XYZ file of C-alpha atoms in Angstrom:
699
model
C -85.846 33.796 -64.203
C -82.440 34.761 -63.142
C -81.444 32.358 -60.183
C -78.091 33.632 -59.508
C -74.825 34.869 -60.891
C -71.937 32.496 -61.571
C -68.312 33.858 -61.832
C -65.494 32.195 -63.769
C -62.808 30.584 -61.808
C -59.126 31.220 -62.906
C -57.048 28.179 -63.059
C -53.278 28.933 -62.645
C -50.450 26.885 -64.122
C -49.548 24.001 -61.750
C -53.161 23.779 -60.408
C -56.489 22.228 -61.202
C -60.138 22.919 -60.540
C -62.259 20.153 -58.881
C -65.594 20.088 -59.930
C -68.745 18.056 -58.933
C -71.872 17.156 -60.978
C -75.017 18.060 -59.041
C -77.162 16.177 -61.528
C -76.670 14.273 -64.766
C -74.831 16.566 -67.285
C -72.420 16.894 -70.133
C -69.146 18.790 -69.287
C -67.185 21.148 -71.588
C -65.149 18.334 -73.043
C -68.597 16.669 -74.171
C -68.120 13.746 -71.554
C -71.200 12.582 -69.568
C -71.193 13.283 -65.882
C -73.805 11.450 -63.488
C -74.894 13.128 -60.356
C -72.296 12.976 -57.749
C -69.441 12.435 -60.054
C -66.160 14.506 -59.563
C -63.486 15.283 -61.987
C -60.547 17.747 -62.601
C -59.970 20.565 -65.038
C -56.381 21.019 -65.624
C -56.389 23.629 -68.449
C -55.043 27.235 -67.354
C -57.290 30.081 -67.844
C -60.744 31.150 -66.839
C -63.380 28.462 -66.472
C -67.039 29.084 -65.920
C -68.767 26.134 -64.336
C -71.959 24.798 -65.861
C -75.509 24.853 -64.422
C -75.103 21.385 -62.727
C -71.464 21.866 -61.902
C -70.243 22.572 -58.576
C -66.562 23.972 -57.838
C -65.309 21.967 -54.915
C -61.930 23.743 -54.632
C -58.715 24.349 -56.434
C -55.971 21.488 -56.010
C -52.053 22.612 -56.198
C -49.424 20.751 -57.885
C -46.638 18.923 -56.045
C -43.226 19.793 -57.492
C -41.269 16.574 -58.125
C -37.391 16.679 -57.729
C -34.491 14.205 -57.964
C -34.652 13.911 -54.170
C -38.459 13.797 -53.481
C -41.342 11.553 -54.780
C -44.947 11.155 -53.996
C -46.638 8.065 -52.336
C -50.223 7.830 -53.963
C -52.906 5.510 -53.031
C -55.836 4.808 -55.343
C -59.209 5.442 -53.634
C -61.221 3.340 -56.100
C -60.302 1.602 -59.376
C -59.668 4.252 -62.180
C -57.301 4.958 -65.061
C -54.871 7.482 -64.470
C -53.640 10.350 -66.644
C -50.901 8.035 -68.326
C -53.705 5.569 -69.258
C -52.751 2.991 -66.592
C -55.536 1.212 -64.689
C -55.197 1.701 -61.047
C -57.100 -0.670 -58.822
C -58.959 0.428 -55.544
C -56.320 0.427 -52.595
C -53.231 0.223 -54.953
C -50.363 2.155 -53.715
C -47.676 3.452 -56.177
C -44.985 6.144 -56.403
C -44.777 9.091 -58.624
C -41.250 10.390 -59.345
C -39.631 12.939 -61.613
C -39.286 10.449 -64.336
C -43.073 10.319 -64.581
C -43.866 13.840 -64.444
C -42.479 17.078 -63.283
C -45.524 18.179 -61.252
C -48.161 16.095 -59.829
C -51.780 17.045 -59.316
C -53.499 14.195 -57.485
C -56.688 12.955 -59.181
C -60.061 13.043 -57.599
C -59.492 9.173 -57.010
C -55.994 9.555 -55.720
C -54.862 10.291 -52.126
C -51.503 11.569 -51.398
C -49.993 9.291 -48.618
C -46.714 11.281 -48.245
C -43.672 12.582 -49.669
C -40.897 10.065 -49.915
C -37.105 11.201 -49.737
C -34.547 9.624 -51.764
C -32.151 7.096 -50.187
C -28.480 7.782 -51.065
C -25.782 5.317 -50.738
C -21.938 6.049 -50.851
C -19.442 3.638 -52.128
C -18.820 2.734 -48.373
C -22.611 1.945 -47.472
C -25.117 -0.812 -48.264
C -28.685 -1.503 -47.214
C -31.162 -4.403 -47.273
C -34.692 -3.820 -48.545
C -37.409 -6.006 -47.063
C -40.575 -6.767 -49.182
C -38.807 -5.511 -52.461
C -40.944 -4.601 -55.488
C -40.619 -6.911 -58.543
C -40.729 -6.024 -62.191
C -44.458 -6.189 -62.283
C -44.604 -3.685 -59.404
C -45.660 -6.284 -56.841
C -44.203 -6.629 -53.247
C -42.411 -9.729 -52.672
C -43.577 -10.196 -49.142
C -40.833 -11.737 -46.970
C -38.120 -11.364 -49.554
C -34.934 -9.355 -48.894
C -32.745 -7.395 -51.287
C -29.160 -6.220 -51.022
C -28.479 -2.701 -52.536
C -24.709 -1.607 -52.736
C -23.580 1.842 -53.069
C -22.863 4.234 -54.967
C -26.719 4.427 -55.760
C -29.704 6.593 -55.170
C -33.340 5.318 -55.145
C -36.907 5.652 -53.667
C -38.221 3.078 -51.540
C -41.496 1.811 -53.286
C -44.630 1.329 -51.230
C -44.495 -1.486 -48.865
C -40.641 -1.544 -48.987
C -38.669 -1.049 -45.746
C -35.001 -0.767 -44.778
C -33.680 -3.508 -42.468
C -31.626 -1.613 -39.903
C -31.234 1.447 -42.309
C -28.300 2.485 -44.230
C -25.387 0.583 -43.081
C -21.609 1.046 -43.615
C -19.439 -1.566 -45.263
C -17.397 -3.654 -42.902
C -13.707 -2.366 -43.147
C -11.543 -4.679 -41.113
C -8.039 -4.161 -40.323
C -5.242 -6.726 -39.524
C -6.556 -7.191 -35.935
C -10.124 -7.240 -36.729
C -12.829 -9.816 -37.803
C -16.444 -10.505 -37.857
C -18.433 -13.507 -37.117
C -21.124 -14.508 -39.468
C -23.850 -17.072 -39.621
C -25.832 -18.379 -42.493
C -29.653 -17.838 -42.347
C -30.331 -20.201 -45.658
C -28.432 -22.121 -48.200
C -26.220 -20.129 -50.441
C -22.807 -20.134 -52.274
C -20.436 -18.099 -50.464
C -18.235 -16.249 -53.028
C -16.273 -14.117 -50.578
C -13.714 -16.805 -49.854
C -11.503 -18.577 -52.394
C -12.511 -21.019 -53.352
C -16.225 -20.732 -53.172
C -17.933 -22.558 -50.456
C -21.592 -23.869 -50.023
C -23.086 -22.620 -46.870
C -25.739 -24.513 -44.840
C -28.323 -22.783 -42.669
C -26.999 -22.135 -39.290
C -23.242 -22.416 -40.195
C -20.901 -20.012 -38.467
C -17.641 -18.730 -39.592
C -15.304 -15.722 -39.056
C -13.472 -13.419 -41.684
C -10.296 -11.558 -40.648
C -8.890 -8.569 -42.212
C -7.484 -6.645 -43.969
C -10.653 -6.762 -46.142
C -13.924 -4.926 -47.003
C -17.042 -6.963 -46.662
C -20.757 -6.461 -47.376
C -22.819 -9.415 -45.958
C -25.203 -10.859 -48.373
C -29.097 -11.101 -47.486
C -28.297 -14.694 -46.615
C -25.773 -14.077 -44.064
C -26.238 -12.440 -40.447
C -23.551 -10.508 -38.756
C -23.282 -11.725 -35.183
C -20.379 -9.913 -33.913
C -17.458 -7.458 -34.592
C -14.290 -8.624 -33.040
C -10.826 -7.217 -32.448
C -7.542 -8.768 -31.281
C -6.745 -8.579 -27.636
C -3.179 -7.600 -27.132
C -1.597 -9.348 -24.023
C 1.769 -8.795 -22.230
C 3.602 -11.739 -21.168
C 1.953 -11.278 -17.595
C -1.382 -10.768 -18.890
C -4.106 -13.328 -20.182
C -7.636 -13.853 -20.801
C -10.247 -16.945 -20.060
C -11.708 -18.279 -23.423
C -14.492 -20.605 -23.479
C -15.431 -22.809 -26.353
C -19.185 -22.659 -26.820
C -19.384 -26.033 -28.619
C -17.327 -28.138 -26.165
C -17.586 -25.822 -23.039
C -13.889 -26.198 -22.512
C -12.243 -23.189 -20.803
C -8.789 -22.255 -21.172
C -6.303 -19.527 -20.488
C -4.513 -17.501 -23.101
C -1.289 -15.774 -21.859
C 1.291 -13.550 -23.437
C 0.106 -13.182 -27.036
C -2.080 -11.069 -29.160
C -5.291 -13.281 -29.610
C -8.433 -13.065 -31.478
C -11.544 -14.982 -30.428
C -12.678 -17.489 -32.893
C -16.329 -18.045 -34.167
C -16.837 -20.809 -31.564
C -15.207 -18.874 -28.751
C -16.265 -16.276 -26.065
C -14.841 -14.687 -23.186
C -15.359 -16.477 -19.958
C -15.995 -14.801 -16.616
C -14.254 -16.458 -13.605
C -16.348 -16.522 -10.496
C -14.088 -15.481 -7.527
C -15.339 -14.693 -3.808
C -15.652 -11.059 -2.934
C -12.978 -11.260 -0.043
C -10.518 -12.756 -2.768
C -11.266 -9.723 -4.921
C -10.488 -7.458 -1.996
C -7.302 -9.228 -1.160
C -6.224 -9.030 -4.727
C -6.745 -5.342 -5.057
C -3.892 -3.605 -6.621
C -3.383 -0.948 -3.906
C -2.840 -3.943 -1.169
C 0.500 -5.120 0.055
C 0.687 -8.584 1.371
C 3.397 -7.740 3.943
C 1.847 -4.475 5.229
C -1.833 -4.799 4.803
C -2.470 -8.269 6.671
C -6.233 -7.931 6.903
C -9.206 -5.862 5.784
C -10.269 -5.158 9.388
C -7.317 -4.408 11.455
C -5.559 -1.962 9.089
C -6.587 1.507 10.423
C -6.523 2.970 6.882
C -8.967 0.434 5.403
C -11.587 0.532 8.341
C -14.469 0.754 5.846
C -12.886 -1.459 3.074
C -15.219 -4.468 3.716
C -18.317 -2.370 3.269
C -17.042 -0.253 0.500
C -16.195 -2.433 -2.401
C -17.685 -0.453 -5.166
C -14.245 0.603 -6.553
C -13.062 -3.093 -6.721
C -16.149 -4.016 -8.535
C -15.621 -1.388 -11.079
C -12.060 -2.045 -11.720
C -12.544 -5.874 -11.772
C -12.514 -7.670 -15.040
C -13.553 -11.265 -14.569
C -12.364 -12.324 -18.046
C -8.934 -11.301 -17.478
C -6.502 -14.076 -15.966
C -6.356 -13.357 -12.309
C -2.708 -12.596 -11.199
C -0.980 -11.961 -7.807
C 2.575 -10.764 -7.005
C 3.897 -12.968 -4.421
C 6.281 -10.722 -2.207
C 9.645 -11.806 -1.139
C 9.761 -14.536 1.545
C 6.089 -15.537 1.182
C 4.226 -18.317 -0.482
C 0.849 -18.655 -2.074
C -0.891 -22.079 -2.577
C -3.180 -22.482 -5.703
C -5.475 -25.524 -5.903
C -6.749 -27.117 -9.152
C -10.046 -28.437 -8.738
C -9.988 -30.357 -11.902
C -6.943 -32.313 -11.414
C -7.312 -32.353 -7.601
C -3.651 -31.033 -7.030
C -2.231 -28.033 -5.514
C 0.876 -26.219 -6.007
C 2.807 -23.760 -3.721
C 4.627 -20.738 -5.146
C 7.404 -19.165 -3.294
C 8.126 -15.344 -3.918
C 9.132 -13.421 -5.537
C 7.037 -14.437 -8.456
C 3.953 -13.848 -10.193
C 1.132 -16.446 -10.010
C -1.479 -16.619 -12.812
C -4.702 -18.690 -12.129
C -5.971 -21.177 -14.653
C -9.528 -21.550 -15.289
C -9.951 -24.401 -12.636
C -7.747 -23.083 -10.188
C -8.350 -20.956 -6.821
C -6.192 -19.447 -4.183
C -5.967 -21.145 -0.782
C -7.238 -18.600 1.704
C -5.855 -18.113 5.445
C -8.025 -16.873 8.222
C -5.682 -16.114 10.938
C -6.169 -15.156 14.752
C -4.951 -11.703 15.841
C -5.116 -9.298 18.868
C -4.178 -9.908 22.395
C -5.675 -12.416 23.513
C -6.041 -14.046 20.207
C -9.196 -13.844 18.458
C -10.087 -16.153 15.431
C -10.740 -14.776 11.940
C -9.244 -11.599 12.305
C -6.931 -11.614 9.322
C -7.731 -12.927 5.843
C -4.811 -13.446 3.653
C -3.795 -15.294 0.432
C -0.016 -14.844 0.962
C 1.667 -16.665 3.600
C 4.700 -14.748 5.138
C 7.390 -17.206 6.033
C 9.093 -15.121 8.701
C 10.969 -14.638 10.851
C 8.036 -12.908 12.579
C 6.573 -12.795 16.112
C 3.218 -13.408 17.566
C 2.087 -11.865 20.852
C -0.517 -13.277 23.309
C -1.926 -12.810 26.888
C -1.874 -15.809 29.003
C -3.642 -16.252 32.397
C -1.831 -18.875 34.449
C -2.225 -20.237 38.212
C 0.652 -20.959 40.307
C 0.631 -24.047 42.843
C -0.275 -21.697 45.585
C -3.238 -20.344 43.567
C -1.766 -17.142 42.516
C -3.402 -15.888 39.142
C -0.909 -14.145 36.938
C -1.279 -12.496 33.360
C 1.596 -13.075 31.115
C 2.141 -10.954 28.001
C 4.628 -13.160 25.882
C 5.793 -12.813 22.240
C 6.934 -15.904 20.251
C 9.440 -15.532 17.614
C 8.772 -18.222 14.630
C 9.583 -18.870 10.874
C 8.476 -21.549 8.426
C 10.916 -23.994 6.858
C 10.355 -23.887 3.066
C 11.072 -26.866 0.857
C 11.254 -27.414 -2.916
C 9.381 -30.594 -2.675
C 5.761 -29.659 -3.413
C 4.685 -32.392 -0.805
C 6.528 -30.724 1.911
C 5.672 -27.296 0.715
C 1.879 -28.105 0.937
C 2.287 -28.574 4.641
C 2.780 -24.836 5.097
C -0.945 -24.324 4.269
C -2.090 -27.499 6.147
C -3.156 -25.313 9.217
C -5.361 -22.657 8.218
C -5.141 -20.557 11.535
C -1.529 -21.402 12.631
C -1.066 -18.343 14.850
C -4.095 -19.164 16.780
C -3.057 -23.015 17.063
C 0.511 -22.169 17.967
C -0.685 -19.797 20.788
C -3.207 -22.234 22.117
C -0.685 -24.798 22.199
C 2.057 -23.180 23.832
C -0.347 -21.360 26.288
C -1.326 -24.868 27.362
C 2.248 -25.990 28.104
C 2.902 -22.816 29.898
C -0.200 -23.112 32.127
C 0.794 -26.715 32.815
C 4.313 -25.886 33.964
C 3.490 -22.817 36.146
C 0.693 -24.711 37.719
C 3.450 -27.040 39.392
C 5.430 -24.197 40.922
C 4.775 -21.708 43.653
C 4.499 -17.993 42.930
C 7.797 -17.015 44.636
C 9.589 -19.552 42.703
C 8.027 -18.576 39.367
C 8.649 -15.017 40.153
C 12.450 -15.590 40.615
C 12.550 -18.084 37.667
C 10.015 -17.172 35.228
C 12.231 -16.936 32.136
C 13.683 -20.507 32.456
C 10.358 -21.985 33.533
C 8.695 -20.693 30.553
C 11.559 -21.657 28.126
C 11.480 -25.115 29.566
C 7.830 -25.422 29.160
C 7.829 -24.148 25.513
C 11.057 -25.865 24.268
C 11.276 -28.922 26.482
C 14.483 -30.327 27.884
C 17.285 -32.126 25.978
C 17.495 -35.653 27.438
C 21.367 -35.867 26.810
C 22.341 -32.563 28.373
C 19.440 -31.799 30.540
C 19.342 -28.068 29.183
C 16.178 -26.531 27.506
C 16.060 -26.894 23.647
C 16.758 -24.122 21.480
C 13.705 -24.265 19.344
C 10.250 -26.105 18.903
C 9.167 -27.483 15.571
C 5.601 -28.205 14.563
C 5.791 -31.006 12.082
C 2.278 -30.455 10.690
C 3.149 -27.186 9.058
C 6.901 -26.941 9.356
C 6.600 -23.866 11.694
C 9.561 -23.491 13.972
C 9.361 -21.389 17.217
C 12.958 -20.049 18.023
C 12.597 -17.981 21.228
C 10.059 -16.728 23.770
C 10.068 -13.200 24.968
C 8.207 -12.469 28.420
C 7.180 -8.772 28.131
C 5.431 -8.669 31.398
C 3.927 -10.636 34.407
C 1.087 -9.111 36.189
C -1.094 -10.561 39.034
C -4.741 -10.666 38.074
C -5.820 -10.339 41.944
C -5.440 -6.787 43.077
C -4.332 -7.935 46.616
C -1.515 -10.254 45.233
C -0.513 -7.337 43.007
C -0.199 -4.993 46.181
C 1.622 -7.662 48.165
C 3.917 -8.228 45.195
C 4.496 -4.330 44.866
C 5.401 -4.214 48.840
C 7.799 -7.177 48.412
C 9.410 -5.628 45.496
C 9.682 -2.291 47.341
C 11.264 -4.032 50.512
C 13.714 -6.116 48.273
C 14.576 -2.728 46.489
C 15.381 -1.074 49.946
C 17.361 -3.931 51.296
C 19.495 -4.018 48.093
C 19.988 -0.386 48.298
C 21.047 -0.651 51.897
C 23.442 -3.382 51.098
C 24.822 -1.653 48.114
C 25.561 1.611 50.364
C 27.360 -0.522 53.013
C 29.389 -2.242 50.455
C 30.245 1.077 48.895
C 31.334 2.445 52.280
C 33.529 -0.521 52.772
C 35.102 -0.338 49.289
C 35.773 3.604 49.832
C 37.438 2.866 53.074
C 39.732 0.184 51.408
C 40.482 2.375 48.444
C 41.509 5.143 50.916
C 44.013 2.800 52.862
C 45.477 1.463 49.756
C 45.959 4.950 48.409
C 47.895 5.875 51.678
C 50.084 2.897 51.334
C 50.838 3.845 47.618
C 51.740 7.236 48.759
C 54.145 6.301 51.359
C 55.781 3.825 49.113
C 56.142 6.358 46.500
C 57.773 8.801 48.783
C 60.462 6.353 49.857
C 61.154 5.402 46.126
C 61.500 9.178 45.307
C 64.136 9.603 48.228
C 66.088 6.674 46.848
C 66.124 8.124 43.458
C 67.193 11.429 44.556
C 70.220 10.025 46.339
C 71.236 8.261 43.281
C 71.010 11.409 41.101
C 73.335 13.026 43.626
C 75.956 10.541 43.424
C 76.044 10.718 39.737
C 76.073 14.693 39.944
C 79.469 14.326 42.258
C 80.999 12.054 39.703
C 80.210 14.365 37.025
C 81.755 17.291 38.781
C 85.179 15.420 39.158
C 85.402 14.446 35.744
C 84.632 18.027 34.568
C 87.623 19.308 36.807
C 90.097 16.663 35.105
C 88.736 17.775 31.713
C 89.189 21.275 32.395
C 93.012 20.693 33.391
C 93.687 18.446 30.361
C 91.593 20.483 28.019
C 94.075 23.180 26.960
C 96.990 20.846 26.065
C 94.587 18.705 24.137
C 93.055 21.638 22.243
C 96.728 22.830 21.044
C 97.534 19.334 19.945
C 94.366 19.152 18.066
C 94.868 22.580 16.405
C 98.323 21.752 15.108
C 97.172 18.426 13.861
C 94.328 20.326 11.933
C 96.744 22.955 10.408
C 99.072 20.043 9.204
C 96.009 18.365 7.675
C 94.850 21.423 6.000
C 98.235 22.266 4.442
C 98.731 18.673 3.097
C 95.152 18.700 1.749
C 95.972 22.027 0.152
C 99.043 20.659 -1.514
C 97.234 17.578 -2.784
C 94.575 19.919 -4.393
C 97.311 22.119 -5.961
C 98.821 18.766 -7.579
C 95.448 17.826 -8.661
C 94.917 21.270 -10.239
C 98.296 21.276 -12.052
C 97.655 17.814 -13.521
C 94.333 19.043 -14.791
C 95.955 22.109 -16.371
C 98.510 19.937 -18.079
C 95.879 17.721 -19.318
C 93.984 20.378 -20.696
C 97.081 21.823 -22.669
C 98.119 18.422 -23.833
C 94.476 17.955 -25.135
C 94.618 21.327 -26.808
C 97.961 20.707 -28.470
C 96.738 17.317 -29.694
C 93.410 18.893 -31.018
C 95.510 21.436 -32.900
C 97.831 19.110 -34.536
C 94.966 16.936 -35.459
C 93.308 19.854 -37.305
C 96.583 20.710 -39.053
C 97.023 17.241 -40.300
C 93.536 17.024 -41.546
C 93.923 20.512 -43.302
C 97.141 19.160 -44.889
C 95.495 16.085 -46.028
C 92.471 17.859 -47.267
C 94.837 20.415 -49.228
C 96.771 17.410 -50.726
C 93.661 15.630 -51.752
C 92.282 18.936 -53.487
C 95.709 19.603 -55.144
C 95.649 15.956 -56.433
C 92.030 16.156 -57.543
C 92.939 19.451 -59.365
C 95.943 17.785 -61.180
C 93.932 14.812 -62.312
C 91.364 17.156 -63.613
C 94.039 19.184 -65.353
C 95.459 16.155 -66.958
C 92.159 14.858 -67.960
C 91.503 18.107 -69.654
C 94.940 18.202 -71.292
C 94.417 14.667 -72.699
C 91.116 15.708 -74.192
C 92.714 18.951 -75.660
C 95.331 16.833 -77.452
C 92.813 14.290 -78.448
C 90.653 17.083 -79.879
C 93.702 18.533 -81.620
C 94.765 15.357 -83.251
C 91.224 14.589 -84.374
C 91.033 18.058 -85.769
C 94.386 17.796 -87.526
C 93.338 14.285 -88.957
C 90.062 15.781 -90.150
C 91.783 18.557 -91.728
C 94.248 16.252 -93.773
C 91.416 13.982 -94.784
C 91.318 10.151 -95.351
C 92.798 10.563 -98.984
C 95.802 12.564 -97.906
C 96.739 9.997 -95.202
C 96.227 7.284 -97.836
C 98.686 9.125 -100.058
C 101.083 9.493 -97.388
C 100.877 5.747 -96.513
C 101.604 4.765 -99.973
C 104.769 6.907 -100.634
C 108.260 6.424 -99.766
C 109.364 6.031 -96.302
C 111.464 9.326 -96.043
C 108.672 11.136 -97.512
C 106.466 9.510 -94.956
C 108.833 10.553 -92.204
C 109.096 13.958 -93.352
C 105.484 14.326 -93.624
C 104.766 12.990 -90.266
C 107.495 15.364 -88.928
C 105.668 18.256 -90.568
C 102.696 17.163 -88.795
C 104.561 17.195 -85.401
C 104.241 13.666 -84.934
C 107.378 12.038 -82.991
C 106.551 8.357 -83.685
C 103.749 6.430 -85.333
C 102.719 2.929 -86.331
C 100.914 2.337 -89.605
C 99.817 -1.193 -90.573
C 97.583 -2.646 -93.186
C 95.747 -4.730 -90.437
C 96.891 -8.146 -91.741
C 100.315 -8.242 -90.502
C 100.594 -9.243 -86.868
C 102.442 -6.783 -84.461
C 103.974 -7.385 -80.946
C 101.962 -4.553 -79.398
C 103.644 -4.895 -75.819
C 107.175 -4.050 -77.321
C 105.834 -1.747 -79.703
C 103.882 0.241 -76.876
C 107.180 0.250 -74.869
C 108.887 2.029 -77.576
C 106.229 4.412 -78.093
C 105.746 5.397 -74.549
C 109.328 5.687 -73.420
C 109.969 8.935 -74.504
C 106.694 10.169 -72.903
C 107.667 8.581 -69.677
C 111.056 10.240 -69.740
C 109.841 13.534 -70.565
C 107.346 13.660 -67.385
C 108.646 15.084 -64.212
C 109.313 13.004 -61.217
C 106.687 13.292 -58.477
C 108.560 11.199 -55.691
């Protein structure tokens, strides 16, 4: 009976056929199979299942590469294709080293695909629960892997903090480390034993890979600080806080930045866009009405770890109090104040407005003045007239280099309010003892006496008032206005003032009229006196005119004779001057002729001398040349005769010698053998006598 048709299944490469036995049977390989057992057929080609074999499906292969591996879990204990026993629940990794393609067995479950982990030469990682040589996970252990390297994480292994970069530290960098267990630190020279909990810091330049026994707590950089900058540093072991100023500083392993606590109002007063002289308060400056409510910008720009600084302006002072040493110091501007860890600024809360209201100005810098303070005071006179005075006081502080005296400047927190109150009390006391009319006429002197007091020696008001509590000196008082508080008093005062003005105006008009009349009379008197003076001067000038006319007539009669005499004298003078001038010219002409003749004779003499010198020179040259010619002639004749001939002549008779010598043209000669002495002086006279007689005389 045919129960059905079974078709063959095609098994392609990199795939397998998964079969299941429906009852006990024997497969194609002759292996017994029990009911429900599953197995894989991996041979490529057509496969016709048996009667008791059921095809579950086709399983594709997983291609393994150098960058991917397969994480597999054993469903039950079995022996894999490589003959290795796998226990139920065991997890393992199949890589390209094991096989190029992987087809999971029926007892294997693919957990996932594992990608390769690659480390460069600047990376490292820490593997938690690493697998040992037996393939077992070492739970709780940690393993350091340095690059360059590529590896797959085994089942159960995890990366602590992933792949991390090597710490490359520059000259201004460092890292703080802590030992988690006992180990030998070989990163320092010499090597050092580290105990659990030890902390230390490494500074660059260097490259550092922390071992598994070390925990990196923080990475730090040097903080460059200008000479006017600093930071607060706290030692976490001792708790001591110090300020580091004006140097490049790197925190140590036991140090941290400390945040200094400062009140919010001080932060606002230390804002960089504030001027201690111009912005005297957060609430009275119109450009900063909402400054107190809006402090977000100050909070963003405020760094509590930086040393707090304030620029003390010129002619100002700042007090700094050290709560640790219980001492204060006062700094006068211009200067820069830098707060220590235990120091705080002394705040001043000053009164402002008219009349004065407390706590209107908050400031740190105390202006030393000169400055002024205005106030409104209500006083009452002895006749119960209430007046409102608008007064300004000029004041300034007296600074001192002594810190004890300088500290007095900040002894009174609200010096403006205290000064105004004290002076107002004095003024009210003085005004209450005088009447309104007296005060109205003498208000300035009364107030000055009340403020400055009287000098016992002279009885006049003092020039200033000193408050010794804070060395504040008031130098002057300015009364801006005096107004009655009561309306009726104000009206009466206005009427009296108007009446006084009218009376004054009338008196001034009468005085002006009298002055005009007096001036007019004085002008008339001066005019009459001037007329008389002018007439006297006219008569005097007329007298002088008559005298001049008489003198003119006398001059006219004598003028002609005087003119003729003067002309004759002038003619004689001119002729004499002409004769003198002619004589001078003749003398000059004669001098010129004489100088010319002298120059001519001088030139002729010089020419004669030059001619004679040249002639003598030529004669000398001629004599020299003739002597040379004679010498040459004699030498040539001697050379022509020869030494033998001369010897023969010397040895012959004297007559022969004379004749021979005469034939030679010699007039005299002297021949000696060189041994017989001769009187050369007489001999030379005889030889030269004929020559001298033949020479012509030149005298």
